[in-house]
Short mmCIF file of C-alpha atoms and ligand atoms in Angstrom, two decimals:
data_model
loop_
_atom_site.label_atom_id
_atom_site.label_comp_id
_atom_site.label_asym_id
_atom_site.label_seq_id
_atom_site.Cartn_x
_atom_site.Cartn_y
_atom_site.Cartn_z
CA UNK A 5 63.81 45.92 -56.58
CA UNK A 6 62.26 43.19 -58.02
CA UNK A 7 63.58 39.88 -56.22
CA UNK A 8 65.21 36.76 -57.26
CA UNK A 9 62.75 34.53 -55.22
CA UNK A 10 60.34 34.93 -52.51
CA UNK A 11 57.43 32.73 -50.81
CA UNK A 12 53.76 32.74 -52.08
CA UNK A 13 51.95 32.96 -49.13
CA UNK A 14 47.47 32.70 -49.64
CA UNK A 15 44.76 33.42 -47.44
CA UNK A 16 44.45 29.36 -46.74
CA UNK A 17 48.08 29.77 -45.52
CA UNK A 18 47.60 32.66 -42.91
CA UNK A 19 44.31 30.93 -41.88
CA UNK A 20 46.49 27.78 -41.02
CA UNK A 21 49.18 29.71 -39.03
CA UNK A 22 46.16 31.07 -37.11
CA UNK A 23 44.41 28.61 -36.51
CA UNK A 24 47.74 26.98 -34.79
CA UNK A 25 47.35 29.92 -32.54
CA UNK A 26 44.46 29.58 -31.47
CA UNK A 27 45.24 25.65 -30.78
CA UNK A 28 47.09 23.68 -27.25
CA UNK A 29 50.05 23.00 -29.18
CA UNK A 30 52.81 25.83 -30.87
CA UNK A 31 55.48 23.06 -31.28
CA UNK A 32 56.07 18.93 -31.80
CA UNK A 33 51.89 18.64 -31.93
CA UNK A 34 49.63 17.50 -34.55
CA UNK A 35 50.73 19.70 -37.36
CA UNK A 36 54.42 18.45 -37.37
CA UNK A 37 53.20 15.03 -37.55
CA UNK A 38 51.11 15.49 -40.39
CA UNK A 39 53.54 17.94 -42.11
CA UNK A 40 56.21 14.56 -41.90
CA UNK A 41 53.05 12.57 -43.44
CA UNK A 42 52.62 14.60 -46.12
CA UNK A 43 56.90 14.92 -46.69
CA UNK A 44 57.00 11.19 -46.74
CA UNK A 45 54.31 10.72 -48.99
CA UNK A 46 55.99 13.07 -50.95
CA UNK A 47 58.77 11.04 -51.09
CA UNK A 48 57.99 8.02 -51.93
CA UNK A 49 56.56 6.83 -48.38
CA UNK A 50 59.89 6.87 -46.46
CA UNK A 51 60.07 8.32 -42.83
CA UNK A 52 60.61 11.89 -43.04
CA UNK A 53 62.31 14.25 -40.43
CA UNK A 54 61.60 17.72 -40.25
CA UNK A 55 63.84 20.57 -38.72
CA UNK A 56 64.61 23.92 -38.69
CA UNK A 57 66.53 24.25 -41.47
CA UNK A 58 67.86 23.04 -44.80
CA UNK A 59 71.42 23.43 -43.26
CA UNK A 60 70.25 21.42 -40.20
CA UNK A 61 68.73 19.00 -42.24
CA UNK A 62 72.05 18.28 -43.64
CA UNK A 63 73.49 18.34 -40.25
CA UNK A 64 71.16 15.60 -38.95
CA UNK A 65 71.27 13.35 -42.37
CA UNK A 66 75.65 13.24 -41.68
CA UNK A 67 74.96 12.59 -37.94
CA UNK A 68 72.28 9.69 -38.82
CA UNK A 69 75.01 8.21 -41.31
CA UNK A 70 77.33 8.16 -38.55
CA UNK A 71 79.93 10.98 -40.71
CA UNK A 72 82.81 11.22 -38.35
CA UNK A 73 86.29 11.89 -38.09
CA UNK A 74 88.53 9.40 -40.36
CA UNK A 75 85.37 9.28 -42.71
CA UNK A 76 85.49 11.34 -46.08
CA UNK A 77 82.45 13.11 -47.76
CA UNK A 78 82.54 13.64 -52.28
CA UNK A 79 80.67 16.67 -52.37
CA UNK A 80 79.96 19.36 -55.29
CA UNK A 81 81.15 22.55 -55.42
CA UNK A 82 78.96 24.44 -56.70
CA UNK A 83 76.32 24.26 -53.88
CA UNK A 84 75.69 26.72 -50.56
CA UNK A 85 78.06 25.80 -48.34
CA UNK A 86 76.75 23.90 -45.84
CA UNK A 87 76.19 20.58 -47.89
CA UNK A 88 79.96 20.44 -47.15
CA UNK A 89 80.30 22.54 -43.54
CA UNK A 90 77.51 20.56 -42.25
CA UNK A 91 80.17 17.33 -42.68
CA UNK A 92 83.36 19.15 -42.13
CA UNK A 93 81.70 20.31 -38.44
CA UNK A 94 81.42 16.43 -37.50
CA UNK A 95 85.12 15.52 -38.48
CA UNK A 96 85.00 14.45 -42.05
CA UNK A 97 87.48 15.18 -44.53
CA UNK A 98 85.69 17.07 -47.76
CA UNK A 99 86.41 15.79 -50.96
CA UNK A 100 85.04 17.69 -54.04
CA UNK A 101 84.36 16.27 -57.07
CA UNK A 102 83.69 18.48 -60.40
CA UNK A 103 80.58 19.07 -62.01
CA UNK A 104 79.58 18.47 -65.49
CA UNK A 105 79.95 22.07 -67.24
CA UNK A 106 76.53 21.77 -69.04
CA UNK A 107 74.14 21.44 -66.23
CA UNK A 108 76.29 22.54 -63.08
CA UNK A 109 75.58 18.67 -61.52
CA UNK A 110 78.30 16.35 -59.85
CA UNK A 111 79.94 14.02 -62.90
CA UNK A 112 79.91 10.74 -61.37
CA UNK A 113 83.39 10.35 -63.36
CA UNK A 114 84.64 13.40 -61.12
CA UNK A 115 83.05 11.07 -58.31
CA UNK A 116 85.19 7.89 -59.11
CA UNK A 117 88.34 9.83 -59.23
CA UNK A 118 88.32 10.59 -55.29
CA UNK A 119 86.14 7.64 -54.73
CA UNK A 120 88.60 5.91 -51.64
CA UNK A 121 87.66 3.00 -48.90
CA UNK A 122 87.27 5.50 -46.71
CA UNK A 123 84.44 7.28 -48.76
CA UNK A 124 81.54 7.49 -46.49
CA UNK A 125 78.92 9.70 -47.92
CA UNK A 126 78.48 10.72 -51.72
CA UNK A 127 75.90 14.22 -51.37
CA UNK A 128 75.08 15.55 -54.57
CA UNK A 129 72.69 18.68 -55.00
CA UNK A 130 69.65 18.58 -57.31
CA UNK A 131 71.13 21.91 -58.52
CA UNK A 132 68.74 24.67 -59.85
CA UNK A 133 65.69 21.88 -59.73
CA UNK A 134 67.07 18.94 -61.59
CA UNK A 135 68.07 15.59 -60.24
CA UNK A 136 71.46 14.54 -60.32
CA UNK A 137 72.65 11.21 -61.91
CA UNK A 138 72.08 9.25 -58.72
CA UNK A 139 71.92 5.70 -60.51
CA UNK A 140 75.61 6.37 -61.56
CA UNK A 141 76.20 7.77 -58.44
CA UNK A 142 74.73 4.50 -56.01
CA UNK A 143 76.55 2.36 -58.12
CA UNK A 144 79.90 4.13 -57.07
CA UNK A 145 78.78 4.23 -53.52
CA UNK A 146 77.74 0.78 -53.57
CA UNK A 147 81.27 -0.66 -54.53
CA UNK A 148 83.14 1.20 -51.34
CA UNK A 149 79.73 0.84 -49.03
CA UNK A 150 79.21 4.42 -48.87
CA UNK A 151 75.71 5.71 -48.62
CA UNK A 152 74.24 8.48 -51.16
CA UNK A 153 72.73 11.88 -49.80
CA UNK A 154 70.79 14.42 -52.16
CA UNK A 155 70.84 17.67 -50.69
CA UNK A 156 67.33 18.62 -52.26
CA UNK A 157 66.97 21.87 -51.39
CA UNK A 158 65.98 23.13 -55.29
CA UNK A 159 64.27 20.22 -56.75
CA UNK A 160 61.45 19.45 -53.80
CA UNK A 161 58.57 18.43 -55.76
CA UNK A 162 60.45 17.86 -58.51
CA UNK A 163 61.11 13.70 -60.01
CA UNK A 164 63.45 11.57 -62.42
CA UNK A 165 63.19 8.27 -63.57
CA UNK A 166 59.72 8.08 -62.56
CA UNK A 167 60.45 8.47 -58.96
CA UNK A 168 60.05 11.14 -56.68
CA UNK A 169 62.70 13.68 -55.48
CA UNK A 170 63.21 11.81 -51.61
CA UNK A 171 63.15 8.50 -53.32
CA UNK A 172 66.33 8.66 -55.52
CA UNK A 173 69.20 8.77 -52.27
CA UNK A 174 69.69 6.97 -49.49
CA UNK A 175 68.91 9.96 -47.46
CA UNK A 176 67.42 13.22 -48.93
CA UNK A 177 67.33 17.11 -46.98
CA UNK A 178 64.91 19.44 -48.16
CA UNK A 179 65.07 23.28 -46.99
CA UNK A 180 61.67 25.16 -46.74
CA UNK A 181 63.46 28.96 -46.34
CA UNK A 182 60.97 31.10 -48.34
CA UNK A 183 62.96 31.62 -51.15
CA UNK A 184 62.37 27.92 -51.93
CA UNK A 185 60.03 26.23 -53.56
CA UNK A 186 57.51 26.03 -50.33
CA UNK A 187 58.01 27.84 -47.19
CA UNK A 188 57.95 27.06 -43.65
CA UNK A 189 59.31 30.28 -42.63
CA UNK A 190 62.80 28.47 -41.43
CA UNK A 191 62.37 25.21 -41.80
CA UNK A 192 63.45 21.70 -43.76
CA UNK A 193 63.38 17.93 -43.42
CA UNK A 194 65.38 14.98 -43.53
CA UNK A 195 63.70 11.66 -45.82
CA UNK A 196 65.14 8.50 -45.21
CA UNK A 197 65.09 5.63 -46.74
CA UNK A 198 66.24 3.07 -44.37
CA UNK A 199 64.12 2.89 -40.94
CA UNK A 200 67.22 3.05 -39.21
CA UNK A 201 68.84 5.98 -40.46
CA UNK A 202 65.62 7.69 -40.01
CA UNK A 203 65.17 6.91 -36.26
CA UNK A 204 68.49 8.16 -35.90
CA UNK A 205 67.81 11.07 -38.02
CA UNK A 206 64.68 11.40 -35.55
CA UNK A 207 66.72 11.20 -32.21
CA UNK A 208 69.51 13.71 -33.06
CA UNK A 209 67.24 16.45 -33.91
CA UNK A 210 65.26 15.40 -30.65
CA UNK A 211 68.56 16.11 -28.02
CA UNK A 212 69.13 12.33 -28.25
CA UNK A 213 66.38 11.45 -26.56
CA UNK A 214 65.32 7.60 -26.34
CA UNK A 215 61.35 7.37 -25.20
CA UNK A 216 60.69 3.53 -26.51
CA UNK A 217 61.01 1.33 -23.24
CA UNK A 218 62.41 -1.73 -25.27
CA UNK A 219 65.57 0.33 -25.56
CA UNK A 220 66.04 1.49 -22.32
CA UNK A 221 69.19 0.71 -20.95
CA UNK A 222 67.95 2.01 -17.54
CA UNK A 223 64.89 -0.30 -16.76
CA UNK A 224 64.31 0.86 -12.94
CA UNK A 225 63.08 4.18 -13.60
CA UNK A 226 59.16 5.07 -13.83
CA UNK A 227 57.01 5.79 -16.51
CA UNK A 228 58.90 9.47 -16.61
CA UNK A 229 61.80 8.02 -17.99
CA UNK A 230 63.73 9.30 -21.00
CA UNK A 231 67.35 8.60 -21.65
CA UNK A 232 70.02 9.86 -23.90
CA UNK A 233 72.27 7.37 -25.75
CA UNK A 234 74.15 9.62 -28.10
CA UNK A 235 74.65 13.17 -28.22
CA UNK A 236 71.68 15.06 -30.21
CA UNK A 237 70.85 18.65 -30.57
CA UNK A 238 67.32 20.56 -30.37
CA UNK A 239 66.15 20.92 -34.37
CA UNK A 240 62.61 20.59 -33.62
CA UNK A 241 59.94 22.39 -36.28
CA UNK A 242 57.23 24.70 -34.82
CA UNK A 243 54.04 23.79 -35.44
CA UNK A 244 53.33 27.33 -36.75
CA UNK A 245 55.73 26.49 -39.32
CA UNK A 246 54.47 22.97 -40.00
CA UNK A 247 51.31 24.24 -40.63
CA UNK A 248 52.38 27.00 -43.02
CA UNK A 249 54.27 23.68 -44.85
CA UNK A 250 50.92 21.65 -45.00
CA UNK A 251 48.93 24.20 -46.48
CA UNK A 252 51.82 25.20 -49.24
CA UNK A 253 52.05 21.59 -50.01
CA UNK A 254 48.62 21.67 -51.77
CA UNK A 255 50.05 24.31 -54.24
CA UNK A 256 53.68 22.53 -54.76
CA UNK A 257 52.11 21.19 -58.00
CA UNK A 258 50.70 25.15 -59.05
CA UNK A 259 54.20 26.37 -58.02
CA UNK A 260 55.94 23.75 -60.48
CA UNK A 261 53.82 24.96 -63.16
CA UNK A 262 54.14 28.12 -63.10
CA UNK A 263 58.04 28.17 -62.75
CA UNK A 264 58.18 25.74 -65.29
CA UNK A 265 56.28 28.05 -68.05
CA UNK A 266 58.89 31.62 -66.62
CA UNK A 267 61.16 29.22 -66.99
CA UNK A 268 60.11 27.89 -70.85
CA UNK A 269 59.67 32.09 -71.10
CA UNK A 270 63.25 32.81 -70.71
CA UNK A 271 64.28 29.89 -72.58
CA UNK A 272 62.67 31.35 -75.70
CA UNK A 273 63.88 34.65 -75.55
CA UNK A 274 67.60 33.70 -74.51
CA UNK A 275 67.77 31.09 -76.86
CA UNK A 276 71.00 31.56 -79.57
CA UNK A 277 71.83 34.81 -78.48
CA UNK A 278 74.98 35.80 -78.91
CA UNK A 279 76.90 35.85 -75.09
CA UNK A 280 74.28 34.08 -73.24
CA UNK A 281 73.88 30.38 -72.69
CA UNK A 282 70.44 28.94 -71.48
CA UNK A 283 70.08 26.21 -68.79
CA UNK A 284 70.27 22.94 -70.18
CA UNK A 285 68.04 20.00 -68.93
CA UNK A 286 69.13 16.14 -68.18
CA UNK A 287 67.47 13.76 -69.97
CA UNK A 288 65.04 11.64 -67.77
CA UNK A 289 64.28 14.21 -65.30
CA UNK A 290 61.28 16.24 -64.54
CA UNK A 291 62.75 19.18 -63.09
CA UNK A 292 60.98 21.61 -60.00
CA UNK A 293 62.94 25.01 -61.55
CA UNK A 294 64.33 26.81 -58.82
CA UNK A 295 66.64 28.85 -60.24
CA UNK A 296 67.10 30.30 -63.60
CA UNK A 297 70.99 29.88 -64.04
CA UNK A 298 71.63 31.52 -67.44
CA UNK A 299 75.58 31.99 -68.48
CA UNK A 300 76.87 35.13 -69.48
CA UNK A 301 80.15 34.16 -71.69
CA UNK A 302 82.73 36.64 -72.60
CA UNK A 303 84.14 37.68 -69.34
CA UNK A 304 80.95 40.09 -68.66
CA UNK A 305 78.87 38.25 -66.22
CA UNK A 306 80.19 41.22 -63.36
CA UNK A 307 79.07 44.32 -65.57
CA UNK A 308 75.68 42.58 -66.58
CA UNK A 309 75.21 41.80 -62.59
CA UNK A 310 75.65 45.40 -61.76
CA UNK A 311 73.55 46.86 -64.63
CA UNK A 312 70.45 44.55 -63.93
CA UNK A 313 70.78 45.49 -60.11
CA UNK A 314 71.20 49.16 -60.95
CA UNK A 315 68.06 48.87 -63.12
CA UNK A 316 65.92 46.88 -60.30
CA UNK A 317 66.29 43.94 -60.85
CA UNK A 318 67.56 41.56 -58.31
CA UNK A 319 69.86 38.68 -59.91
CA UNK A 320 71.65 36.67 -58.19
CA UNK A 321 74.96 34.02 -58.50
CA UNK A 322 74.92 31.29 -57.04
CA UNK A 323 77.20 29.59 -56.17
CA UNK A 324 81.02 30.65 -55.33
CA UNK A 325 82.77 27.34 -55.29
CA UNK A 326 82.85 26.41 -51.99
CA UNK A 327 86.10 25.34 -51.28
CA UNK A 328 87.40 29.25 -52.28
CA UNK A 329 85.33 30.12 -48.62
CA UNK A 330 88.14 30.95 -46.61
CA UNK A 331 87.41 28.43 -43.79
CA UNK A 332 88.14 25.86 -47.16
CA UNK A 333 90.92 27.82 -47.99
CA UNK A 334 92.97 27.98 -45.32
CA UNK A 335 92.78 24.03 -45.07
CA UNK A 336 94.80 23.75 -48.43
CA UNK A 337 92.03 23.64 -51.07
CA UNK A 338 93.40 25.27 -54.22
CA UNK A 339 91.70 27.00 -56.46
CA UNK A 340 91.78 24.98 -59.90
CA UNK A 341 90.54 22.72 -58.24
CA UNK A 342 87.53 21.92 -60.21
CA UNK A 343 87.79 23.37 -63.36
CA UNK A 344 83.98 23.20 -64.37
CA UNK A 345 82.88 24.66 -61.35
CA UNK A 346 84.98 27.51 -61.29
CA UNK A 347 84.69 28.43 -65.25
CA UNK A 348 80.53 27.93 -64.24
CA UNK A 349 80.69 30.19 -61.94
CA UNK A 350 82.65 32.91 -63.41
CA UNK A 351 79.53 33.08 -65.84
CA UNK A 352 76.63 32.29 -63.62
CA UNK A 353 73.57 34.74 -62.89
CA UNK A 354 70.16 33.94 -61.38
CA UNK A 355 67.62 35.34 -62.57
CA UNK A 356 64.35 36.56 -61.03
CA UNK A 357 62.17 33.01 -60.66
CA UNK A 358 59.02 32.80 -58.39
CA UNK A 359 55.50 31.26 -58.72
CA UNK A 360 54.17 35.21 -57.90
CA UNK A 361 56.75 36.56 -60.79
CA UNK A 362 54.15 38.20 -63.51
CA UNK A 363 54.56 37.58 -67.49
CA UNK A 364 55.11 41.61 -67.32
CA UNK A 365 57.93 41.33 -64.72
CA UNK A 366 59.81 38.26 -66.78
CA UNK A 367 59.24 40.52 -70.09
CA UNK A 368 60.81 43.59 -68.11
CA UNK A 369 64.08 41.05 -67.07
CA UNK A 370 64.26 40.06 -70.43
CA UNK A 371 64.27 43.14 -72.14
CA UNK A 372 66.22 44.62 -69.58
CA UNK A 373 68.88 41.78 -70.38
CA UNK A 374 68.44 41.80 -74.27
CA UNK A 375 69.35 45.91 -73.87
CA UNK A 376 72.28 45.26 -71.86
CA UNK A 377 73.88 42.06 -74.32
CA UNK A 378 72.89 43.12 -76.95
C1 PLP B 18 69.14 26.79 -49.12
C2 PLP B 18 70.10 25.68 -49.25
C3 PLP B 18 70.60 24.98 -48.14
C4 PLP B 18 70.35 25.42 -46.73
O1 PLP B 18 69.02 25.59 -46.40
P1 PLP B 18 68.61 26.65 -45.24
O2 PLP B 18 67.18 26.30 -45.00
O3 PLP B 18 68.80 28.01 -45.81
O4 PLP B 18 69.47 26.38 -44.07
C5 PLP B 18 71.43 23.89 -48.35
N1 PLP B 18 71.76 23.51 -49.60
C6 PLP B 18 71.32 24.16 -50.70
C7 PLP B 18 71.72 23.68 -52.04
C8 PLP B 18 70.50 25.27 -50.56
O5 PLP B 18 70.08 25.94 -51.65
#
């Protein structure tokens, strides 16, 4: 079966795992702190976090925003689910705003519409490798003093306005799972933007733990002295993965390429065929593909699914809207909810879209396709 995504992994990337083996430190040692150097340099230069996950990335950004009960979060629908679980699990109320039908992003008018004083967070995803409008969306924040979040997890590497992806919210997550666009086996980050957010984001991913004296609210104790000051969990990145992060870094910009041109591939073959609709790309942004979400129309997205898996080739959809998960569900989210999302994802399919995907393999998924529509 031919996959929707996997990691890219080189020589110089087994060589760094190694060597990290060989080394005094497997975890919170030199290679995390220059895999955060590299994220924040990334990113525009602001202090990045990493973790163990995209999902706990999003877990510490809510926590460092102070999400809590009483607080509401405007999410998008069509994203994984924890962009939203990750706020429901500290107390907030969920509020989903529709996407724009053409490019599966949050509509900042869809925003405004739940926009309330109690609005606390507005999280966006760079969906399928394209920034989101977040301009239009800080400027809603701004009037209600609500903070923006882009979960990130497609569009690492990826810009728009001239800025860098980690530089366009007031907090950013990353994942690095290896079906995204570099790999720290698990792993993710957290990019802040103001120092303060980010030494929160720091602490709760670090069990809480305060180690700068001029904070100490205990100031008997001896130079073993840590305390806690708010509740944190353990998120910490291994340097094994850290490493593995470091060394993909230097091929981000080789992995953009080359899932830009299977990208500009499918574009060309899919283009104005009857029952298929290609991807269509926001003006102003310089997109990191990470998916190739191509619309089947006509009601046959489930048969076309089934045939390309039967014929080995491994599609995908992404995403179910996430307020039809039953946990969503049973808290009184209808479906009809958001319109757009739903009628996007009744004709969504992922197709196969990796820096290690060969012209032969794309030409085999799109002839397999072309058969099958045609
Ligand atoms: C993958 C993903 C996550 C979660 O990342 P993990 O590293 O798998 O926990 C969150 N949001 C989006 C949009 C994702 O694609």
């Amino acid at each position: 079966m031919l996959p929707y995504g996997r990691q890219s992994i080189s020589e110089e990337d087994i060589e760094a795992v190694t060597a990290v083996l060989r080394g005094d430190w497997l975890t919170t040692g030199p290679a995390v702190t220059a895999f955060e150097n590299a994220i924040s340099e990334l990113s525009g230069g602001h202090r990045a976090v990493s973790c163990t996950s995209g999902t706990a990335a999003l877990h510490i950004a809510y926590a460092a925003l102070g999400v809590g009960p009483g607080d509401e979060v405007i999410t998008t629908p069509m994203t994984f689910v924890a962009t939203a679980s990750c706020a429901a699990i500290l107390g907030a109320r969920v509020a989903f705003a529709d996407i724009d039908y053409a490019t599966g992003l949050i509509d900042p008018s869809a925003v405004s519409d739940v926009l309330t004083e109690r609005s606390k967070v507005i999280s966006a995803v760079d969906y399928a490798g394209q920034s989101a409008d977040y301009p239009a969306l800080q400027s809603l924040a701004d009037q209600v003093g609500a903070k923006t979040l882009a979960d990130a997890a497609h569009s690492v590497g990826g810009s728009a306005y001239g800025r860098p992806v980690g530089d366009l919210a007031d907090v950013t997550t990353m994942s690095f799972f290896p079906t995204k666009n570099l790999t720290t086996g698990e792993g993710g980050a957290v990019v802040c933007r103001d120092a303060d957010v980010g030494r929160r984001a720091h602490e709760f991913h670090f069990i809480g733990l305060v180690r700068d004296p001029s904070r100490f609210e205990i100031t008997d104790e001896g130079p073993w002295h840590q305390e806690v000051h708010e509740y944190g969990v353990n998120y910490r990145l291994t340097d094994l993965g850290a490493a593995l992060g470091l060394s993909q870094l230097r091929r981000l910009a080789e992995f953009k390429r080359r899932r830009a041109e299977i990208t500009a591939r499918y574009n060309a073959a899919f283009a104005g065929v009857d029952g298929l609709r290609t991807p269509v790309q926001r003006a102003g942004v310089d997109p990191m593909w990470h998916l190739y979400p191509l619309r089947v129309l006509g009601g046959r997205r489930r048969e076309i699914f089934e045939r390309m898996r039967a014929a080995g080739i491994g599609v995908q959809v992404n995403y179910i809207p996430v307020y039809w998960h039953p946990v969503f569900a049973r808290q009184g989210y209808q479906r009809g909810l958001c319109p757009n999302a739903e009628r996007f994802y009744a004709e969504e399919l992922s197709l196969p879209l990796y820096p290690d995907l060969t012209d032969g393999d794309a030409d085999r998924v799109i002839e397999t396709l072309l058969q099958l529509v045609g």
